[in-house]
mmCIF file of C-alpha atoms and ligand atoms in Angstrom:
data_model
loop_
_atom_site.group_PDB
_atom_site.id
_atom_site.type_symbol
_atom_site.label_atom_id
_atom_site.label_comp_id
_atom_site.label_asym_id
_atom_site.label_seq_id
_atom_site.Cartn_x
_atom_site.Cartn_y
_atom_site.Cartn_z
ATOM 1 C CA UNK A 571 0.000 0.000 0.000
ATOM 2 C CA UNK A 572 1.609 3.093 -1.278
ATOM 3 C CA UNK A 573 0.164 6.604 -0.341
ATOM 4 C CA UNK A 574 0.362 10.138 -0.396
ATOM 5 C CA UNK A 575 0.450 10.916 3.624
ATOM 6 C CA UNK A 576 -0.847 14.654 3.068
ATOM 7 C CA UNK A 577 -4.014 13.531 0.693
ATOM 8 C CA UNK A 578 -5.564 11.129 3.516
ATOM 9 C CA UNK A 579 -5.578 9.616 6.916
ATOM 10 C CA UNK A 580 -3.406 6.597 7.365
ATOM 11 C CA UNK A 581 -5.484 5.171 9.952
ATOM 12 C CA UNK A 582 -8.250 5.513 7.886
ATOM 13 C CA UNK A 583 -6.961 4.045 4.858
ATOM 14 C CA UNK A 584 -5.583 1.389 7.443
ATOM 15 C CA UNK A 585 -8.808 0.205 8.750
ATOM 16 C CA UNK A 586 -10.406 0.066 5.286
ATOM 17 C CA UNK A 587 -7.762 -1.604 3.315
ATOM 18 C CA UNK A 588 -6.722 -3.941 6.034
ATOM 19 C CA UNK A 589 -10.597 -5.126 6.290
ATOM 20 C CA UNK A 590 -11.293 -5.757 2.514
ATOM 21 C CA UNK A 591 -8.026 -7.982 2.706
ATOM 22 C CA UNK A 592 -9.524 -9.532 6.189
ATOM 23 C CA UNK A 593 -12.558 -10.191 3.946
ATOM 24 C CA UNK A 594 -10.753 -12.657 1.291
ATOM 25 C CA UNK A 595 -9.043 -14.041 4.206
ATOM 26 C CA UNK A 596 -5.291 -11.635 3.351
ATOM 27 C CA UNK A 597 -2.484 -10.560 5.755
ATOM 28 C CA UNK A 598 -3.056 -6.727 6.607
ATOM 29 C CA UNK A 599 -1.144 -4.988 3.958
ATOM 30 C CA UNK A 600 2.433 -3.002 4.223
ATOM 31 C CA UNK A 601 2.305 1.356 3.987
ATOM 32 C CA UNK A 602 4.560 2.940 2.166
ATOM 33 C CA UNK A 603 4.162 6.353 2.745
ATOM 34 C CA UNK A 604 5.872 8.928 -0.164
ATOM 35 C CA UNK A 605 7.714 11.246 0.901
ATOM 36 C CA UNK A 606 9.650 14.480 -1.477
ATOM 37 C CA UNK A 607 12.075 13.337 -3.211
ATOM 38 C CA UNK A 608 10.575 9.551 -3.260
ATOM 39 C CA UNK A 609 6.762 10.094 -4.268
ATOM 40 C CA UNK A 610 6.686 6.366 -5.569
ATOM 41 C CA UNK A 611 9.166 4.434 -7.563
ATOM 42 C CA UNK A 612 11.333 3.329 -4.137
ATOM 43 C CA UNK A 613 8.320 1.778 -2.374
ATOM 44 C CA UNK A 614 6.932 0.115 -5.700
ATOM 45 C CA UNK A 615 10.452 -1.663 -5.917
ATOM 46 C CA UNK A 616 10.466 -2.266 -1.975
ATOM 47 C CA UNK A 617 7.134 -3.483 -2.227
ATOM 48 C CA UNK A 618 8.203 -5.967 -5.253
ATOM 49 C CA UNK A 619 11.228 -7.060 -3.217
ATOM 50 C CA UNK A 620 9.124 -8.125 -0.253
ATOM 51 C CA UNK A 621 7.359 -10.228 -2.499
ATOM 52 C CA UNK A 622 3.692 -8.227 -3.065
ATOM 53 C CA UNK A 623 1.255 -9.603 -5.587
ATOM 54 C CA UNK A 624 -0.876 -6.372 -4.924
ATOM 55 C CA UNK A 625 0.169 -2.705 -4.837
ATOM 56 C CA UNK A 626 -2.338 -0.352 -4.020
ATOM 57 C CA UNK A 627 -1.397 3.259 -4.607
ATOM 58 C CA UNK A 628 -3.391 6.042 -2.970
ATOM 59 C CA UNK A 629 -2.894 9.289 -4.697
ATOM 60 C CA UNK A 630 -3.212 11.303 -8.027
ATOM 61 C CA UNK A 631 -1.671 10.950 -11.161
ATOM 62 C CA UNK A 632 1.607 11.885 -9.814
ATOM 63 C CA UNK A 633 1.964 9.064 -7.140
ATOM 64 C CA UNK A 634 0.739 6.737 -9.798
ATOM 65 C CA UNK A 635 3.420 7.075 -12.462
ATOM 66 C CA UNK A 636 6.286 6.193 -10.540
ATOM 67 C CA UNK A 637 4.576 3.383 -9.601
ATOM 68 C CA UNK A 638 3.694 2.153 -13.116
ATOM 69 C CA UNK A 639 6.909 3.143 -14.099
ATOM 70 C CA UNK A 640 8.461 0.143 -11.684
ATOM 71 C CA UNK A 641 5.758 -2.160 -12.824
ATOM 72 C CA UNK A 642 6.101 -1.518 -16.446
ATOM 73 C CA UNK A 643 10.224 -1.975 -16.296
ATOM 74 C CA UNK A 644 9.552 -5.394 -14.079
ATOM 75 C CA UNK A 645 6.954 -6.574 -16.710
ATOM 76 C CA UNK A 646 9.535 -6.263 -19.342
ATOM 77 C CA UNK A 647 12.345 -7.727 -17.184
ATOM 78 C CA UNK A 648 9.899 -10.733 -16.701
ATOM 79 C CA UNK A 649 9.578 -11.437 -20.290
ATOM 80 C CA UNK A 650 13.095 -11.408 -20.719
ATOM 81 C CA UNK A 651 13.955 -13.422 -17.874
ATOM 82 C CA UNK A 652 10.387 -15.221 -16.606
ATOM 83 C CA UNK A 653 12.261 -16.509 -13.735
ATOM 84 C CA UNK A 654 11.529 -13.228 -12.094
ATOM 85 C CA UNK A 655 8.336 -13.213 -9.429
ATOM 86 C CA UNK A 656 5.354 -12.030 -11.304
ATOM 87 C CA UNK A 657 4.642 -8.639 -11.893
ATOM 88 C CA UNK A 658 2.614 -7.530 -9.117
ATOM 89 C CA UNK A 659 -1.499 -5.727 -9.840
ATOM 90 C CA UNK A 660 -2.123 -2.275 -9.661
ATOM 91 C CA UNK A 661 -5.000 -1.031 -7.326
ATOM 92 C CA UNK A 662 -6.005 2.421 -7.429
ATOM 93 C CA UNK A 663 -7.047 4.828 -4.907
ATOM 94 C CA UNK A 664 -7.166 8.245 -6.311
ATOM 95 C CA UNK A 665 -7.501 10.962 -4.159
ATOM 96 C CA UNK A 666 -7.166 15.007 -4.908
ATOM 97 C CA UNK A 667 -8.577 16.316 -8.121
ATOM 98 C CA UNK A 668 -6.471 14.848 -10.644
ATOM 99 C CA UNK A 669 -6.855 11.073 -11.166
ATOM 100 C CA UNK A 670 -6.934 10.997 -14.693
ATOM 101 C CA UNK A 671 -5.622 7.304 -15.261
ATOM 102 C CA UNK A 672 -8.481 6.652 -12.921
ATOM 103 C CA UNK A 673 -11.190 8.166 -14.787
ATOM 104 C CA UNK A 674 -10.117 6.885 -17.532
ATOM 105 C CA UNK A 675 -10.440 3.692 -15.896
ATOM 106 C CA UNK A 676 -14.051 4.662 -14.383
ATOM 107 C CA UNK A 677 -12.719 3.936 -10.960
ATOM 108 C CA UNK A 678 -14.947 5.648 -8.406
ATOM 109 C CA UNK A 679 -13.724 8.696 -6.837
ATOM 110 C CA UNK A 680 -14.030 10.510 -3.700
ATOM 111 C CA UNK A 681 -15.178 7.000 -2.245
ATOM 112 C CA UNK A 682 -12.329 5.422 -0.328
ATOM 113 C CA UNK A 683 -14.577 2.453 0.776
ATOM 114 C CA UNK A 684 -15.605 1.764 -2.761
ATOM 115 C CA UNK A 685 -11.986 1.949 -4.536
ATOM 116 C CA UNK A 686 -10.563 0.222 -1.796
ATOM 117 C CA UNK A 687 -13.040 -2.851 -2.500
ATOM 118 C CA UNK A 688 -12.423 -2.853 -6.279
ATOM 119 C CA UNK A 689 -8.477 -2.919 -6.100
ATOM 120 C CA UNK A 690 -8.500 -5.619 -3.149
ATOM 121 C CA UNK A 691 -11.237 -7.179 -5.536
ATOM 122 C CA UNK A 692 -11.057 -6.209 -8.601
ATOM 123 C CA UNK A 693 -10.270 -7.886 -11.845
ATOM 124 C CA UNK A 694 -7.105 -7.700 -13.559
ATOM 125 C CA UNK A 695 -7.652 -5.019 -16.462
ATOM 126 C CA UNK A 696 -3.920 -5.313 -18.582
ATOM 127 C CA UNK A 697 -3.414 -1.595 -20.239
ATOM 128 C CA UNK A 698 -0.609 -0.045 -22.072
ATOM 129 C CA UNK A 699 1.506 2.366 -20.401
ATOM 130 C CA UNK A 700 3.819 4.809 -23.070
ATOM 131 C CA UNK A 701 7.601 4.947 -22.243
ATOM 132 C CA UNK A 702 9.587 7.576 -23.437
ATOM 133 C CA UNK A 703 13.187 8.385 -23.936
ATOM 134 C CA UNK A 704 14.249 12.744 -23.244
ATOM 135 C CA UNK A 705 17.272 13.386 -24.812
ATOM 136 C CA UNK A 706 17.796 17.046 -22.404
ATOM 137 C CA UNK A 707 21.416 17.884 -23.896
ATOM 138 C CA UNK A 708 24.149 19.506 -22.246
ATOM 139 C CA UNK A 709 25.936 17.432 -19.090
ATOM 140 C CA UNK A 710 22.341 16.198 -18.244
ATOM 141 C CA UNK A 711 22.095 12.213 -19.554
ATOM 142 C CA UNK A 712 19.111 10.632 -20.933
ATOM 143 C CA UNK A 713 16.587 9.434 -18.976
ATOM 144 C CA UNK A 714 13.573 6.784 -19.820
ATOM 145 C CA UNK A 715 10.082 7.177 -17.797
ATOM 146 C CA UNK A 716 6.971 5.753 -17.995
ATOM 147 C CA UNK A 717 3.763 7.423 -18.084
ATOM 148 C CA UNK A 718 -0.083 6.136 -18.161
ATOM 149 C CA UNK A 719 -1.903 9.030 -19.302
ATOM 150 C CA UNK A 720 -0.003 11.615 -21.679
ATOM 151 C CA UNK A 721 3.104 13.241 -22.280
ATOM 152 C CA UNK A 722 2.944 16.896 -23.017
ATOM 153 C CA UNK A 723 5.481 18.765 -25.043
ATOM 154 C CA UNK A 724 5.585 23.181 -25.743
ATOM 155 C CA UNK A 725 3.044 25.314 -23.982
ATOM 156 C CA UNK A 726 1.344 22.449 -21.823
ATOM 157 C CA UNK A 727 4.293 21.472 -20.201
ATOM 158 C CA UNK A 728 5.087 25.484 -19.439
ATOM 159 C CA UNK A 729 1.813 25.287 -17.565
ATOM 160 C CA UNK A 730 2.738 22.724 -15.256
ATOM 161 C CA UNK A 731 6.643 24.175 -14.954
ATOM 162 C CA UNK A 732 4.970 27.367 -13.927
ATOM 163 C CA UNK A 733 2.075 25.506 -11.645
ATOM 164 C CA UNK A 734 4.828 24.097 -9.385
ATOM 165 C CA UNK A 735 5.834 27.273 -8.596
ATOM 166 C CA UNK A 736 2.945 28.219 -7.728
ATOM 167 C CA UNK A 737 3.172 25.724 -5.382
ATOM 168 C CA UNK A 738 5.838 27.095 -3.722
ATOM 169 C CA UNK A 739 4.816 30.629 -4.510
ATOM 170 C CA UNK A 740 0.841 30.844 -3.795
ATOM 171 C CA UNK A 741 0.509 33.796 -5.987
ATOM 172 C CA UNK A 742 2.236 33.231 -9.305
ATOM 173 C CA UNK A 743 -0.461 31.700 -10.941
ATOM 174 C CA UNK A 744 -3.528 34.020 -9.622
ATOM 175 C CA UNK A 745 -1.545 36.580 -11.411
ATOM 176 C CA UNK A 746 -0.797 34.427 -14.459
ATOM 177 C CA UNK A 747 -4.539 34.081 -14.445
ATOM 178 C CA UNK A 748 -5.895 37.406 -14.073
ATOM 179 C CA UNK A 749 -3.135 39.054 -15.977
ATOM 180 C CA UNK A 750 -5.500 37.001 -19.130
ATOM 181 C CA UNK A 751 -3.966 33.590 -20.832
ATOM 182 C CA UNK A 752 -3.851 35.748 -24.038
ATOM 183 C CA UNK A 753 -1.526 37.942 -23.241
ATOM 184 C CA UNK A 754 0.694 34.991 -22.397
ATOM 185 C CA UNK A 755 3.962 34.868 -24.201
ATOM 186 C CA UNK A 756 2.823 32.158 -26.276
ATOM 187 C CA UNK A 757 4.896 30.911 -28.911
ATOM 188 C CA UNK A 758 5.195 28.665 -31.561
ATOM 189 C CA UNK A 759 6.979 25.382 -31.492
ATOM 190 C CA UNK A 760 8.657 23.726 -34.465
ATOM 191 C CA UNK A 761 8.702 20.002 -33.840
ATOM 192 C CA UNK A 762 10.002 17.201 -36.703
ATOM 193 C CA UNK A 763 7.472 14.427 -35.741
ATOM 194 C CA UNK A 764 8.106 11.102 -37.270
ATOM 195 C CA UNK A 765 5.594 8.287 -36.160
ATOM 196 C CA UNK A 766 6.521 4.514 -36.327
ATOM 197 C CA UNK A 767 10.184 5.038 -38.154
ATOM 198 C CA UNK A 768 8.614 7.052 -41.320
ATOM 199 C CA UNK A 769 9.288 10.333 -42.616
ATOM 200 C CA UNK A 770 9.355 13.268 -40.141
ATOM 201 C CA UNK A 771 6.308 15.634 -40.242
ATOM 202 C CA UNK A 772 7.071 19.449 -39.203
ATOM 203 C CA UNK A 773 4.766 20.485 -37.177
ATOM 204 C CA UNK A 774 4.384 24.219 -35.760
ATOM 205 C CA UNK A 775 2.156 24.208 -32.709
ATOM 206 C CA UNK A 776 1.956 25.222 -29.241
ATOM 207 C CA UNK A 777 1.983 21.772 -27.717
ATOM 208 C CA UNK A 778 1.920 18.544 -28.676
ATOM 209 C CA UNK A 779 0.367 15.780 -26.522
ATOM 210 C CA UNK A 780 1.308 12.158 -27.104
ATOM 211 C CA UNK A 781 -1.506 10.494 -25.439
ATOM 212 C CA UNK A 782 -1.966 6.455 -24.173
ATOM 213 C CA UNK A 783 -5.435 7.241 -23.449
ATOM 214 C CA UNK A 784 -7.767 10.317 -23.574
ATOM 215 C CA UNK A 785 -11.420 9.939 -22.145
ATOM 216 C CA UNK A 786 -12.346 12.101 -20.038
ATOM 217 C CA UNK A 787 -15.993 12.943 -18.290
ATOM 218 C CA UNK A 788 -17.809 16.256 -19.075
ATOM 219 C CA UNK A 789 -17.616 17.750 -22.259
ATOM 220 C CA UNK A 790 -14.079 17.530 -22.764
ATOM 221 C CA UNK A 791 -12.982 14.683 -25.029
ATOM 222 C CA UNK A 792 -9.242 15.194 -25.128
ATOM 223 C CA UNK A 793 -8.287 12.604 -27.930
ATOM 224 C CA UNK A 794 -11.289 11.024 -28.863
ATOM 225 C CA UNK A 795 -10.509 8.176 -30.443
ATOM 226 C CA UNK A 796 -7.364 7.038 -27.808
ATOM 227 C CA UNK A 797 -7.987 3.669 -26.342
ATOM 228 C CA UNK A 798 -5.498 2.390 -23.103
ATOM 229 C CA UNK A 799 -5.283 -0.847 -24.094
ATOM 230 C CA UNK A 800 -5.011 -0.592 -28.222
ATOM 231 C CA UNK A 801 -1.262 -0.989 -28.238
ATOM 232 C CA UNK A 802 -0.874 2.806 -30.157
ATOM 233 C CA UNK A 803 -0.025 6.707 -28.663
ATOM 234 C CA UNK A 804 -2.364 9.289 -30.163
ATOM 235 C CA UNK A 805 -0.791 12.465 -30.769
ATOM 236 C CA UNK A 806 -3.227 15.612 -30.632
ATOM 237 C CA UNK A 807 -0.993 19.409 -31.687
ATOM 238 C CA UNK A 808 -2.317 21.964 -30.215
ATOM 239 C CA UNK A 809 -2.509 25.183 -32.570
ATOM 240 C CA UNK A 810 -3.907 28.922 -32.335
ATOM 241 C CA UNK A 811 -7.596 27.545 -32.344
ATOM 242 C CA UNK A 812 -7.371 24.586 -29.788
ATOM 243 C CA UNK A 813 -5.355 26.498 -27.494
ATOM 244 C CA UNK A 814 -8.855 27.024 -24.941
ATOM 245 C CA UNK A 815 -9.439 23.435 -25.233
ATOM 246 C CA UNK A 816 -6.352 23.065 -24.112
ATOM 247 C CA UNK A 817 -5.701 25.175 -21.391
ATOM 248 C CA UNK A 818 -9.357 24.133 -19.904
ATOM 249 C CA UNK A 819 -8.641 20.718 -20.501
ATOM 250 C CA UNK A 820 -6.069 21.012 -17.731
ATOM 251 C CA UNK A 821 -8.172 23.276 -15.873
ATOM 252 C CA UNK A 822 -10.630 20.737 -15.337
ATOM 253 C CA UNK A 823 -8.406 17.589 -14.004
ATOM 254 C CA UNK A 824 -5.679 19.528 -12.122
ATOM 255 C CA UNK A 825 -6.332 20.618 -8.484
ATOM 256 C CA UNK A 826 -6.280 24.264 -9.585
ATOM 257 C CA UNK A 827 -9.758 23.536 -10.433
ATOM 258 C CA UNK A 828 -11.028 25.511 -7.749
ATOM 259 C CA UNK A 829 -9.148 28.375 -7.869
ATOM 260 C CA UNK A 830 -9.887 29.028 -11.231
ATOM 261 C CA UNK A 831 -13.747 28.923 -10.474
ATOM 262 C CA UNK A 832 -12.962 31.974 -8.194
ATOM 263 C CA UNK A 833 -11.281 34.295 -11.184
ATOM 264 C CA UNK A 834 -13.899 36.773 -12.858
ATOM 265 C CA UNK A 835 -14.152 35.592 -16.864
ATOM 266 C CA UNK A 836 -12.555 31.911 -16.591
ATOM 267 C CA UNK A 837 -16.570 30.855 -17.150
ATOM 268 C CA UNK A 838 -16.857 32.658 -20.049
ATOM 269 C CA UNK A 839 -14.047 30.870 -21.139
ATOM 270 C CA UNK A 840 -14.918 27.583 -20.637
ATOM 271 C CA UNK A 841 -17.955 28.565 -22.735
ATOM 272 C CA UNK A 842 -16.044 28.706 -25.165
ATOM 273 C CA UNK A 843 -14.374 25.088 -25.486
ATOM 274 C CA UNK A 844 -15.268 22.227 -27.208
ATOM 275 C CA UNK A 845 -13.317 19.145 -27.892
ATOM 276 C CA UNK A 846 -9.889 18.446 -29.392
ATOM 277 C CA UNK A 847 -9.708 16.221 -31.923
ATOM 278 C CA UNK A 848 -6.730 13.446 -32.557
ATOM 279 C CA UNK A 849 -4.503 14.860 -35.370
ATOM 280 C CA UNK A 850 -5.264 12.949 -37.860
ATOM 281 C CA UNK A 851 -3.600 9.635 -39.366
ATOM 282 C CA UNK A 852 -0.847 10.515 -36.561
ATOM 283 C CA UNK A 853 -0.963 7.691 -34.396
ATOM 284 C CA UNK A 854 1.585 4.498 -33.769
ATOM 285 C CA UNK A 855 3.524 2.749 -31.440
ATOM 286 C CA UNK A 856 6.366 4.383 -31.628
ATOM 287 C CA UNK A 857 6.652 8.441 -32.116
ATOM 288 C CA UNK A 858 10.003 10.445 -32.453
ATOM 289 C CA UNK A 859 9.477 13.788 -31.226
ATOM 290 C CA UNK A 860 12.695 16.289 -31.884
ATOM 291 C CA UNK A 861 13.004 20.408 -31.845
ATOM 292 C CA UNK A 862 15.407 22.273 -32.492
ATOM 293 C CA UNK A 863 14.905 24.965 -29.888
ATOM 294 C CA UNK A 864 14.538 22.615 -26.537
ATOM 295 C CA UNK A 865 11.486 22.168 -25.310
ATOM 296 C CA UNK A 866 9.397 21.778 -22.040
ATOM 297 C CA UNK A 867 8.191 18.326 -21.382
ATOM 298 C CA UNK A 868 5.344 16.966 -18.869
ATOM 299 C CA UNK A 869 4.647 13.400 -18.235
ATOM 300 C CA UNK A 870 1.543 12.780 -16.308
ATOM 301 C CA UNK A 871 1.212 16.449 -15.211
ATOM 302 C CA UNK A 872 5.149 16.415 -14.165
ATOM 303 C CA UNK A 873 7.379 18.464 -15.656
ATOM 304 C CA UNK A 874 10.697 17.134 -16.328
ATOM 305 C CA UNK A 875 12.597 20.273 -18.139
ATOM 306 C CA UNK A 876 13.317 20.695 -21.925
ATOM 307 C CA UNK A 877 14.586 18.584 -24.345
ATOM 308 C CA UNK A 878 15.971 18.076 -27.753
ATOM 309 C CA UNK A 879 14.347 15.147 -28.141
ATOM 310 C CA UNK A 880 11.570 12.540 -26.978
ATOM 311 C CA UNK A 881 10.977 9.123 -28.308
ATOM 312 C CA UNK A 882 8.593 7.674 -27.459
ATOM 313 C CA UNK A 883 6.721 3.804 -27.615
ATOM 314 C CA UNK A 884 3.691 2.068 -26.228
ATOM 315 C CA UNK A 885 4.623 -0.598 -24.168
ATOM 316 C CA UNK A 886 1.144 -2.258 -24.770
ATOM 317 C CA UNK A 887 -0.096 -4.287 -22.086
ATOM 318 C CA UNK A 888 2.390 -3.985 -19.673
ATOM 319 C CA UNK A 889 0.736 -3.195 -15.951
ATOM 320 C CA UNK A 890 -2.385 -5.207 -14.867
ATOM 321 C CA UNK A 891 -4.813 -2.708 -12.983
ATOM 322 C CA UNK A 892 -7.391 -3.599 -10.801
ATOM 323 C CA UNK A 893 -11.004 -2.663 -11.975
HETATM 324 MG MG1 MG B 1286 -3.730 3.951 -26.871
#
């Protein structure tokens, strides 16, 4: 049991988790509280070491990844070497306002009791997860992560770069807000896209999203024709038109949601949006994403800095969720 100590109670969680496993006659579970610097990846592995079948994460989308991201790299160890213990299920427990892995899922939300039943009970639902590779330049090496929602690249990851600060800050992005989106320094990216090893496609756009899955509640359809478990990434570029669907996409999954209610003309805006179509015919299992001015990359709603380049491939079927 992996979970984000400042999003719930541990007792709590405690007494429901460790009575659905009473109830099919299992050992209480283990916690693994995140801490900074660790939000996930550490405990998954611990957890694997120790010889879990089940890991239940509690949290949003950013306690998830690192999580998938273990179970993803020990599904692929395993079918390299299937000597390995098996690769352990995923049970979700999303708390906060993110969770979009778990409503892509349908898992309920903002009822502990209820997601608590389906990942100690659940069935095994296999999904792809994307992997990508960042080429950042400079002294800083590669690095390979996994994600289970999207990876954003340009303008969308700028957002989240500037969101984290306000974390830290509590005022940068009231002022981003009310200072109007528009007036944003908002430029253009030039990205050479090339999708499953063919000819590179320049692209100028403000982001690009490479996308495992893309349902969402509501009226916002982000990608409508993604699927999690179809084995491709759906690529959506965001240009001068699609820029509102964009930035209210976000808007409504990220736990700025509420302040953003609270700032005078944001409605109006959200009037305004509709859905964002998949670019067309760009879709496969493997997408090579390179710029050559670096740009800002997000995986999952993290930002990881800018890079030269992103390659990225579906890695279809690798973690088994509970649903
Ligand atoms: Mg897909």
């Amino acid at each position: 049991m992996i979970f984000y100590p400042q999003k719930v109670d541990k007792s709590r969680l405690e007494r429901a988790v460790d009575s659905a496993l009473a109830k099919k006659q299992l050992p209480p579970a283990a916690y693994y509280p995140t801490k900074s610097g660790s939000p996930g990846a550490q405990e998954a592995a611990d957890a694997i070491a120790s010889g879990a079948e089940l890991i239940i994460v509690a949290g949003g989308d950013g306690t998830i990844r690192p999580v998938i991201h273990v179970l993803a790299n020990h599904f692929l160890s395993n079918q390299k070497t299937p000597s390995v213990r098996p690769t352990p299920s995923l049970g979700i427990v999303p708390l906060g306002t993110g969770n979009v892995l778990a409503r892509n899922l349908r898992l309920p939300l903002g009822n502990l009791g209820r997601a608590v039943a389906i990942a100690v009970s659940g069935k095994d639902r296999p999904i792809d997860v994307g992997q990508v590779t960042m080429t950042f330049g400079g002294d800083r090496p590669n690095e390979t992560h996994v994600f289970g929602v999207m990876a954003g690249l340009g303008l969308d990851a700028k957002i989240f770069a500037n969101t984290n600060n306000w974390l830290k800050r509590r005022i940068g992005w009231v002022a981003y807000i009310d200072g109007g989106l528009r007036s944003l320094p908002v430029t253009f990216e030039r990205l050479a896209v090339s999708v499953n090893d063919q000819e590179p496609r320049n692209l100028k756009l403000h982001s690009l999203i490479v996308g495992n899955c893309g349902f969402l509640p509501g009226n916002i359809n982000l990608m409508p024709d993604a699927r999690i478990d179809d084995g491709v990434l759906d690529l959506a570029a965001v240009g001068p038109r699609r820029i509102w669907n964009w930035i209210e996409f976000w808007n409504r999954v990220t736990w700025i949601n509420w302040l953003v209610k609270r700032v005078v003309g944001w409605r109006k805006i959200m009037s305004q949006t509709a859905n964002v179509k998949t670019l067309e015919n760009l879709r496969g299992a493997k997408v090579a994403v390179s710029s050559e001015r670096a740009v800002n990359i997000q995986l999952d709603g993290d930002p990881f800095g800018q890079v030269q380049m992103a390659v990225f491939q579906v890695l279809p079927l690798a973690v088994k969720v509970r649903v």
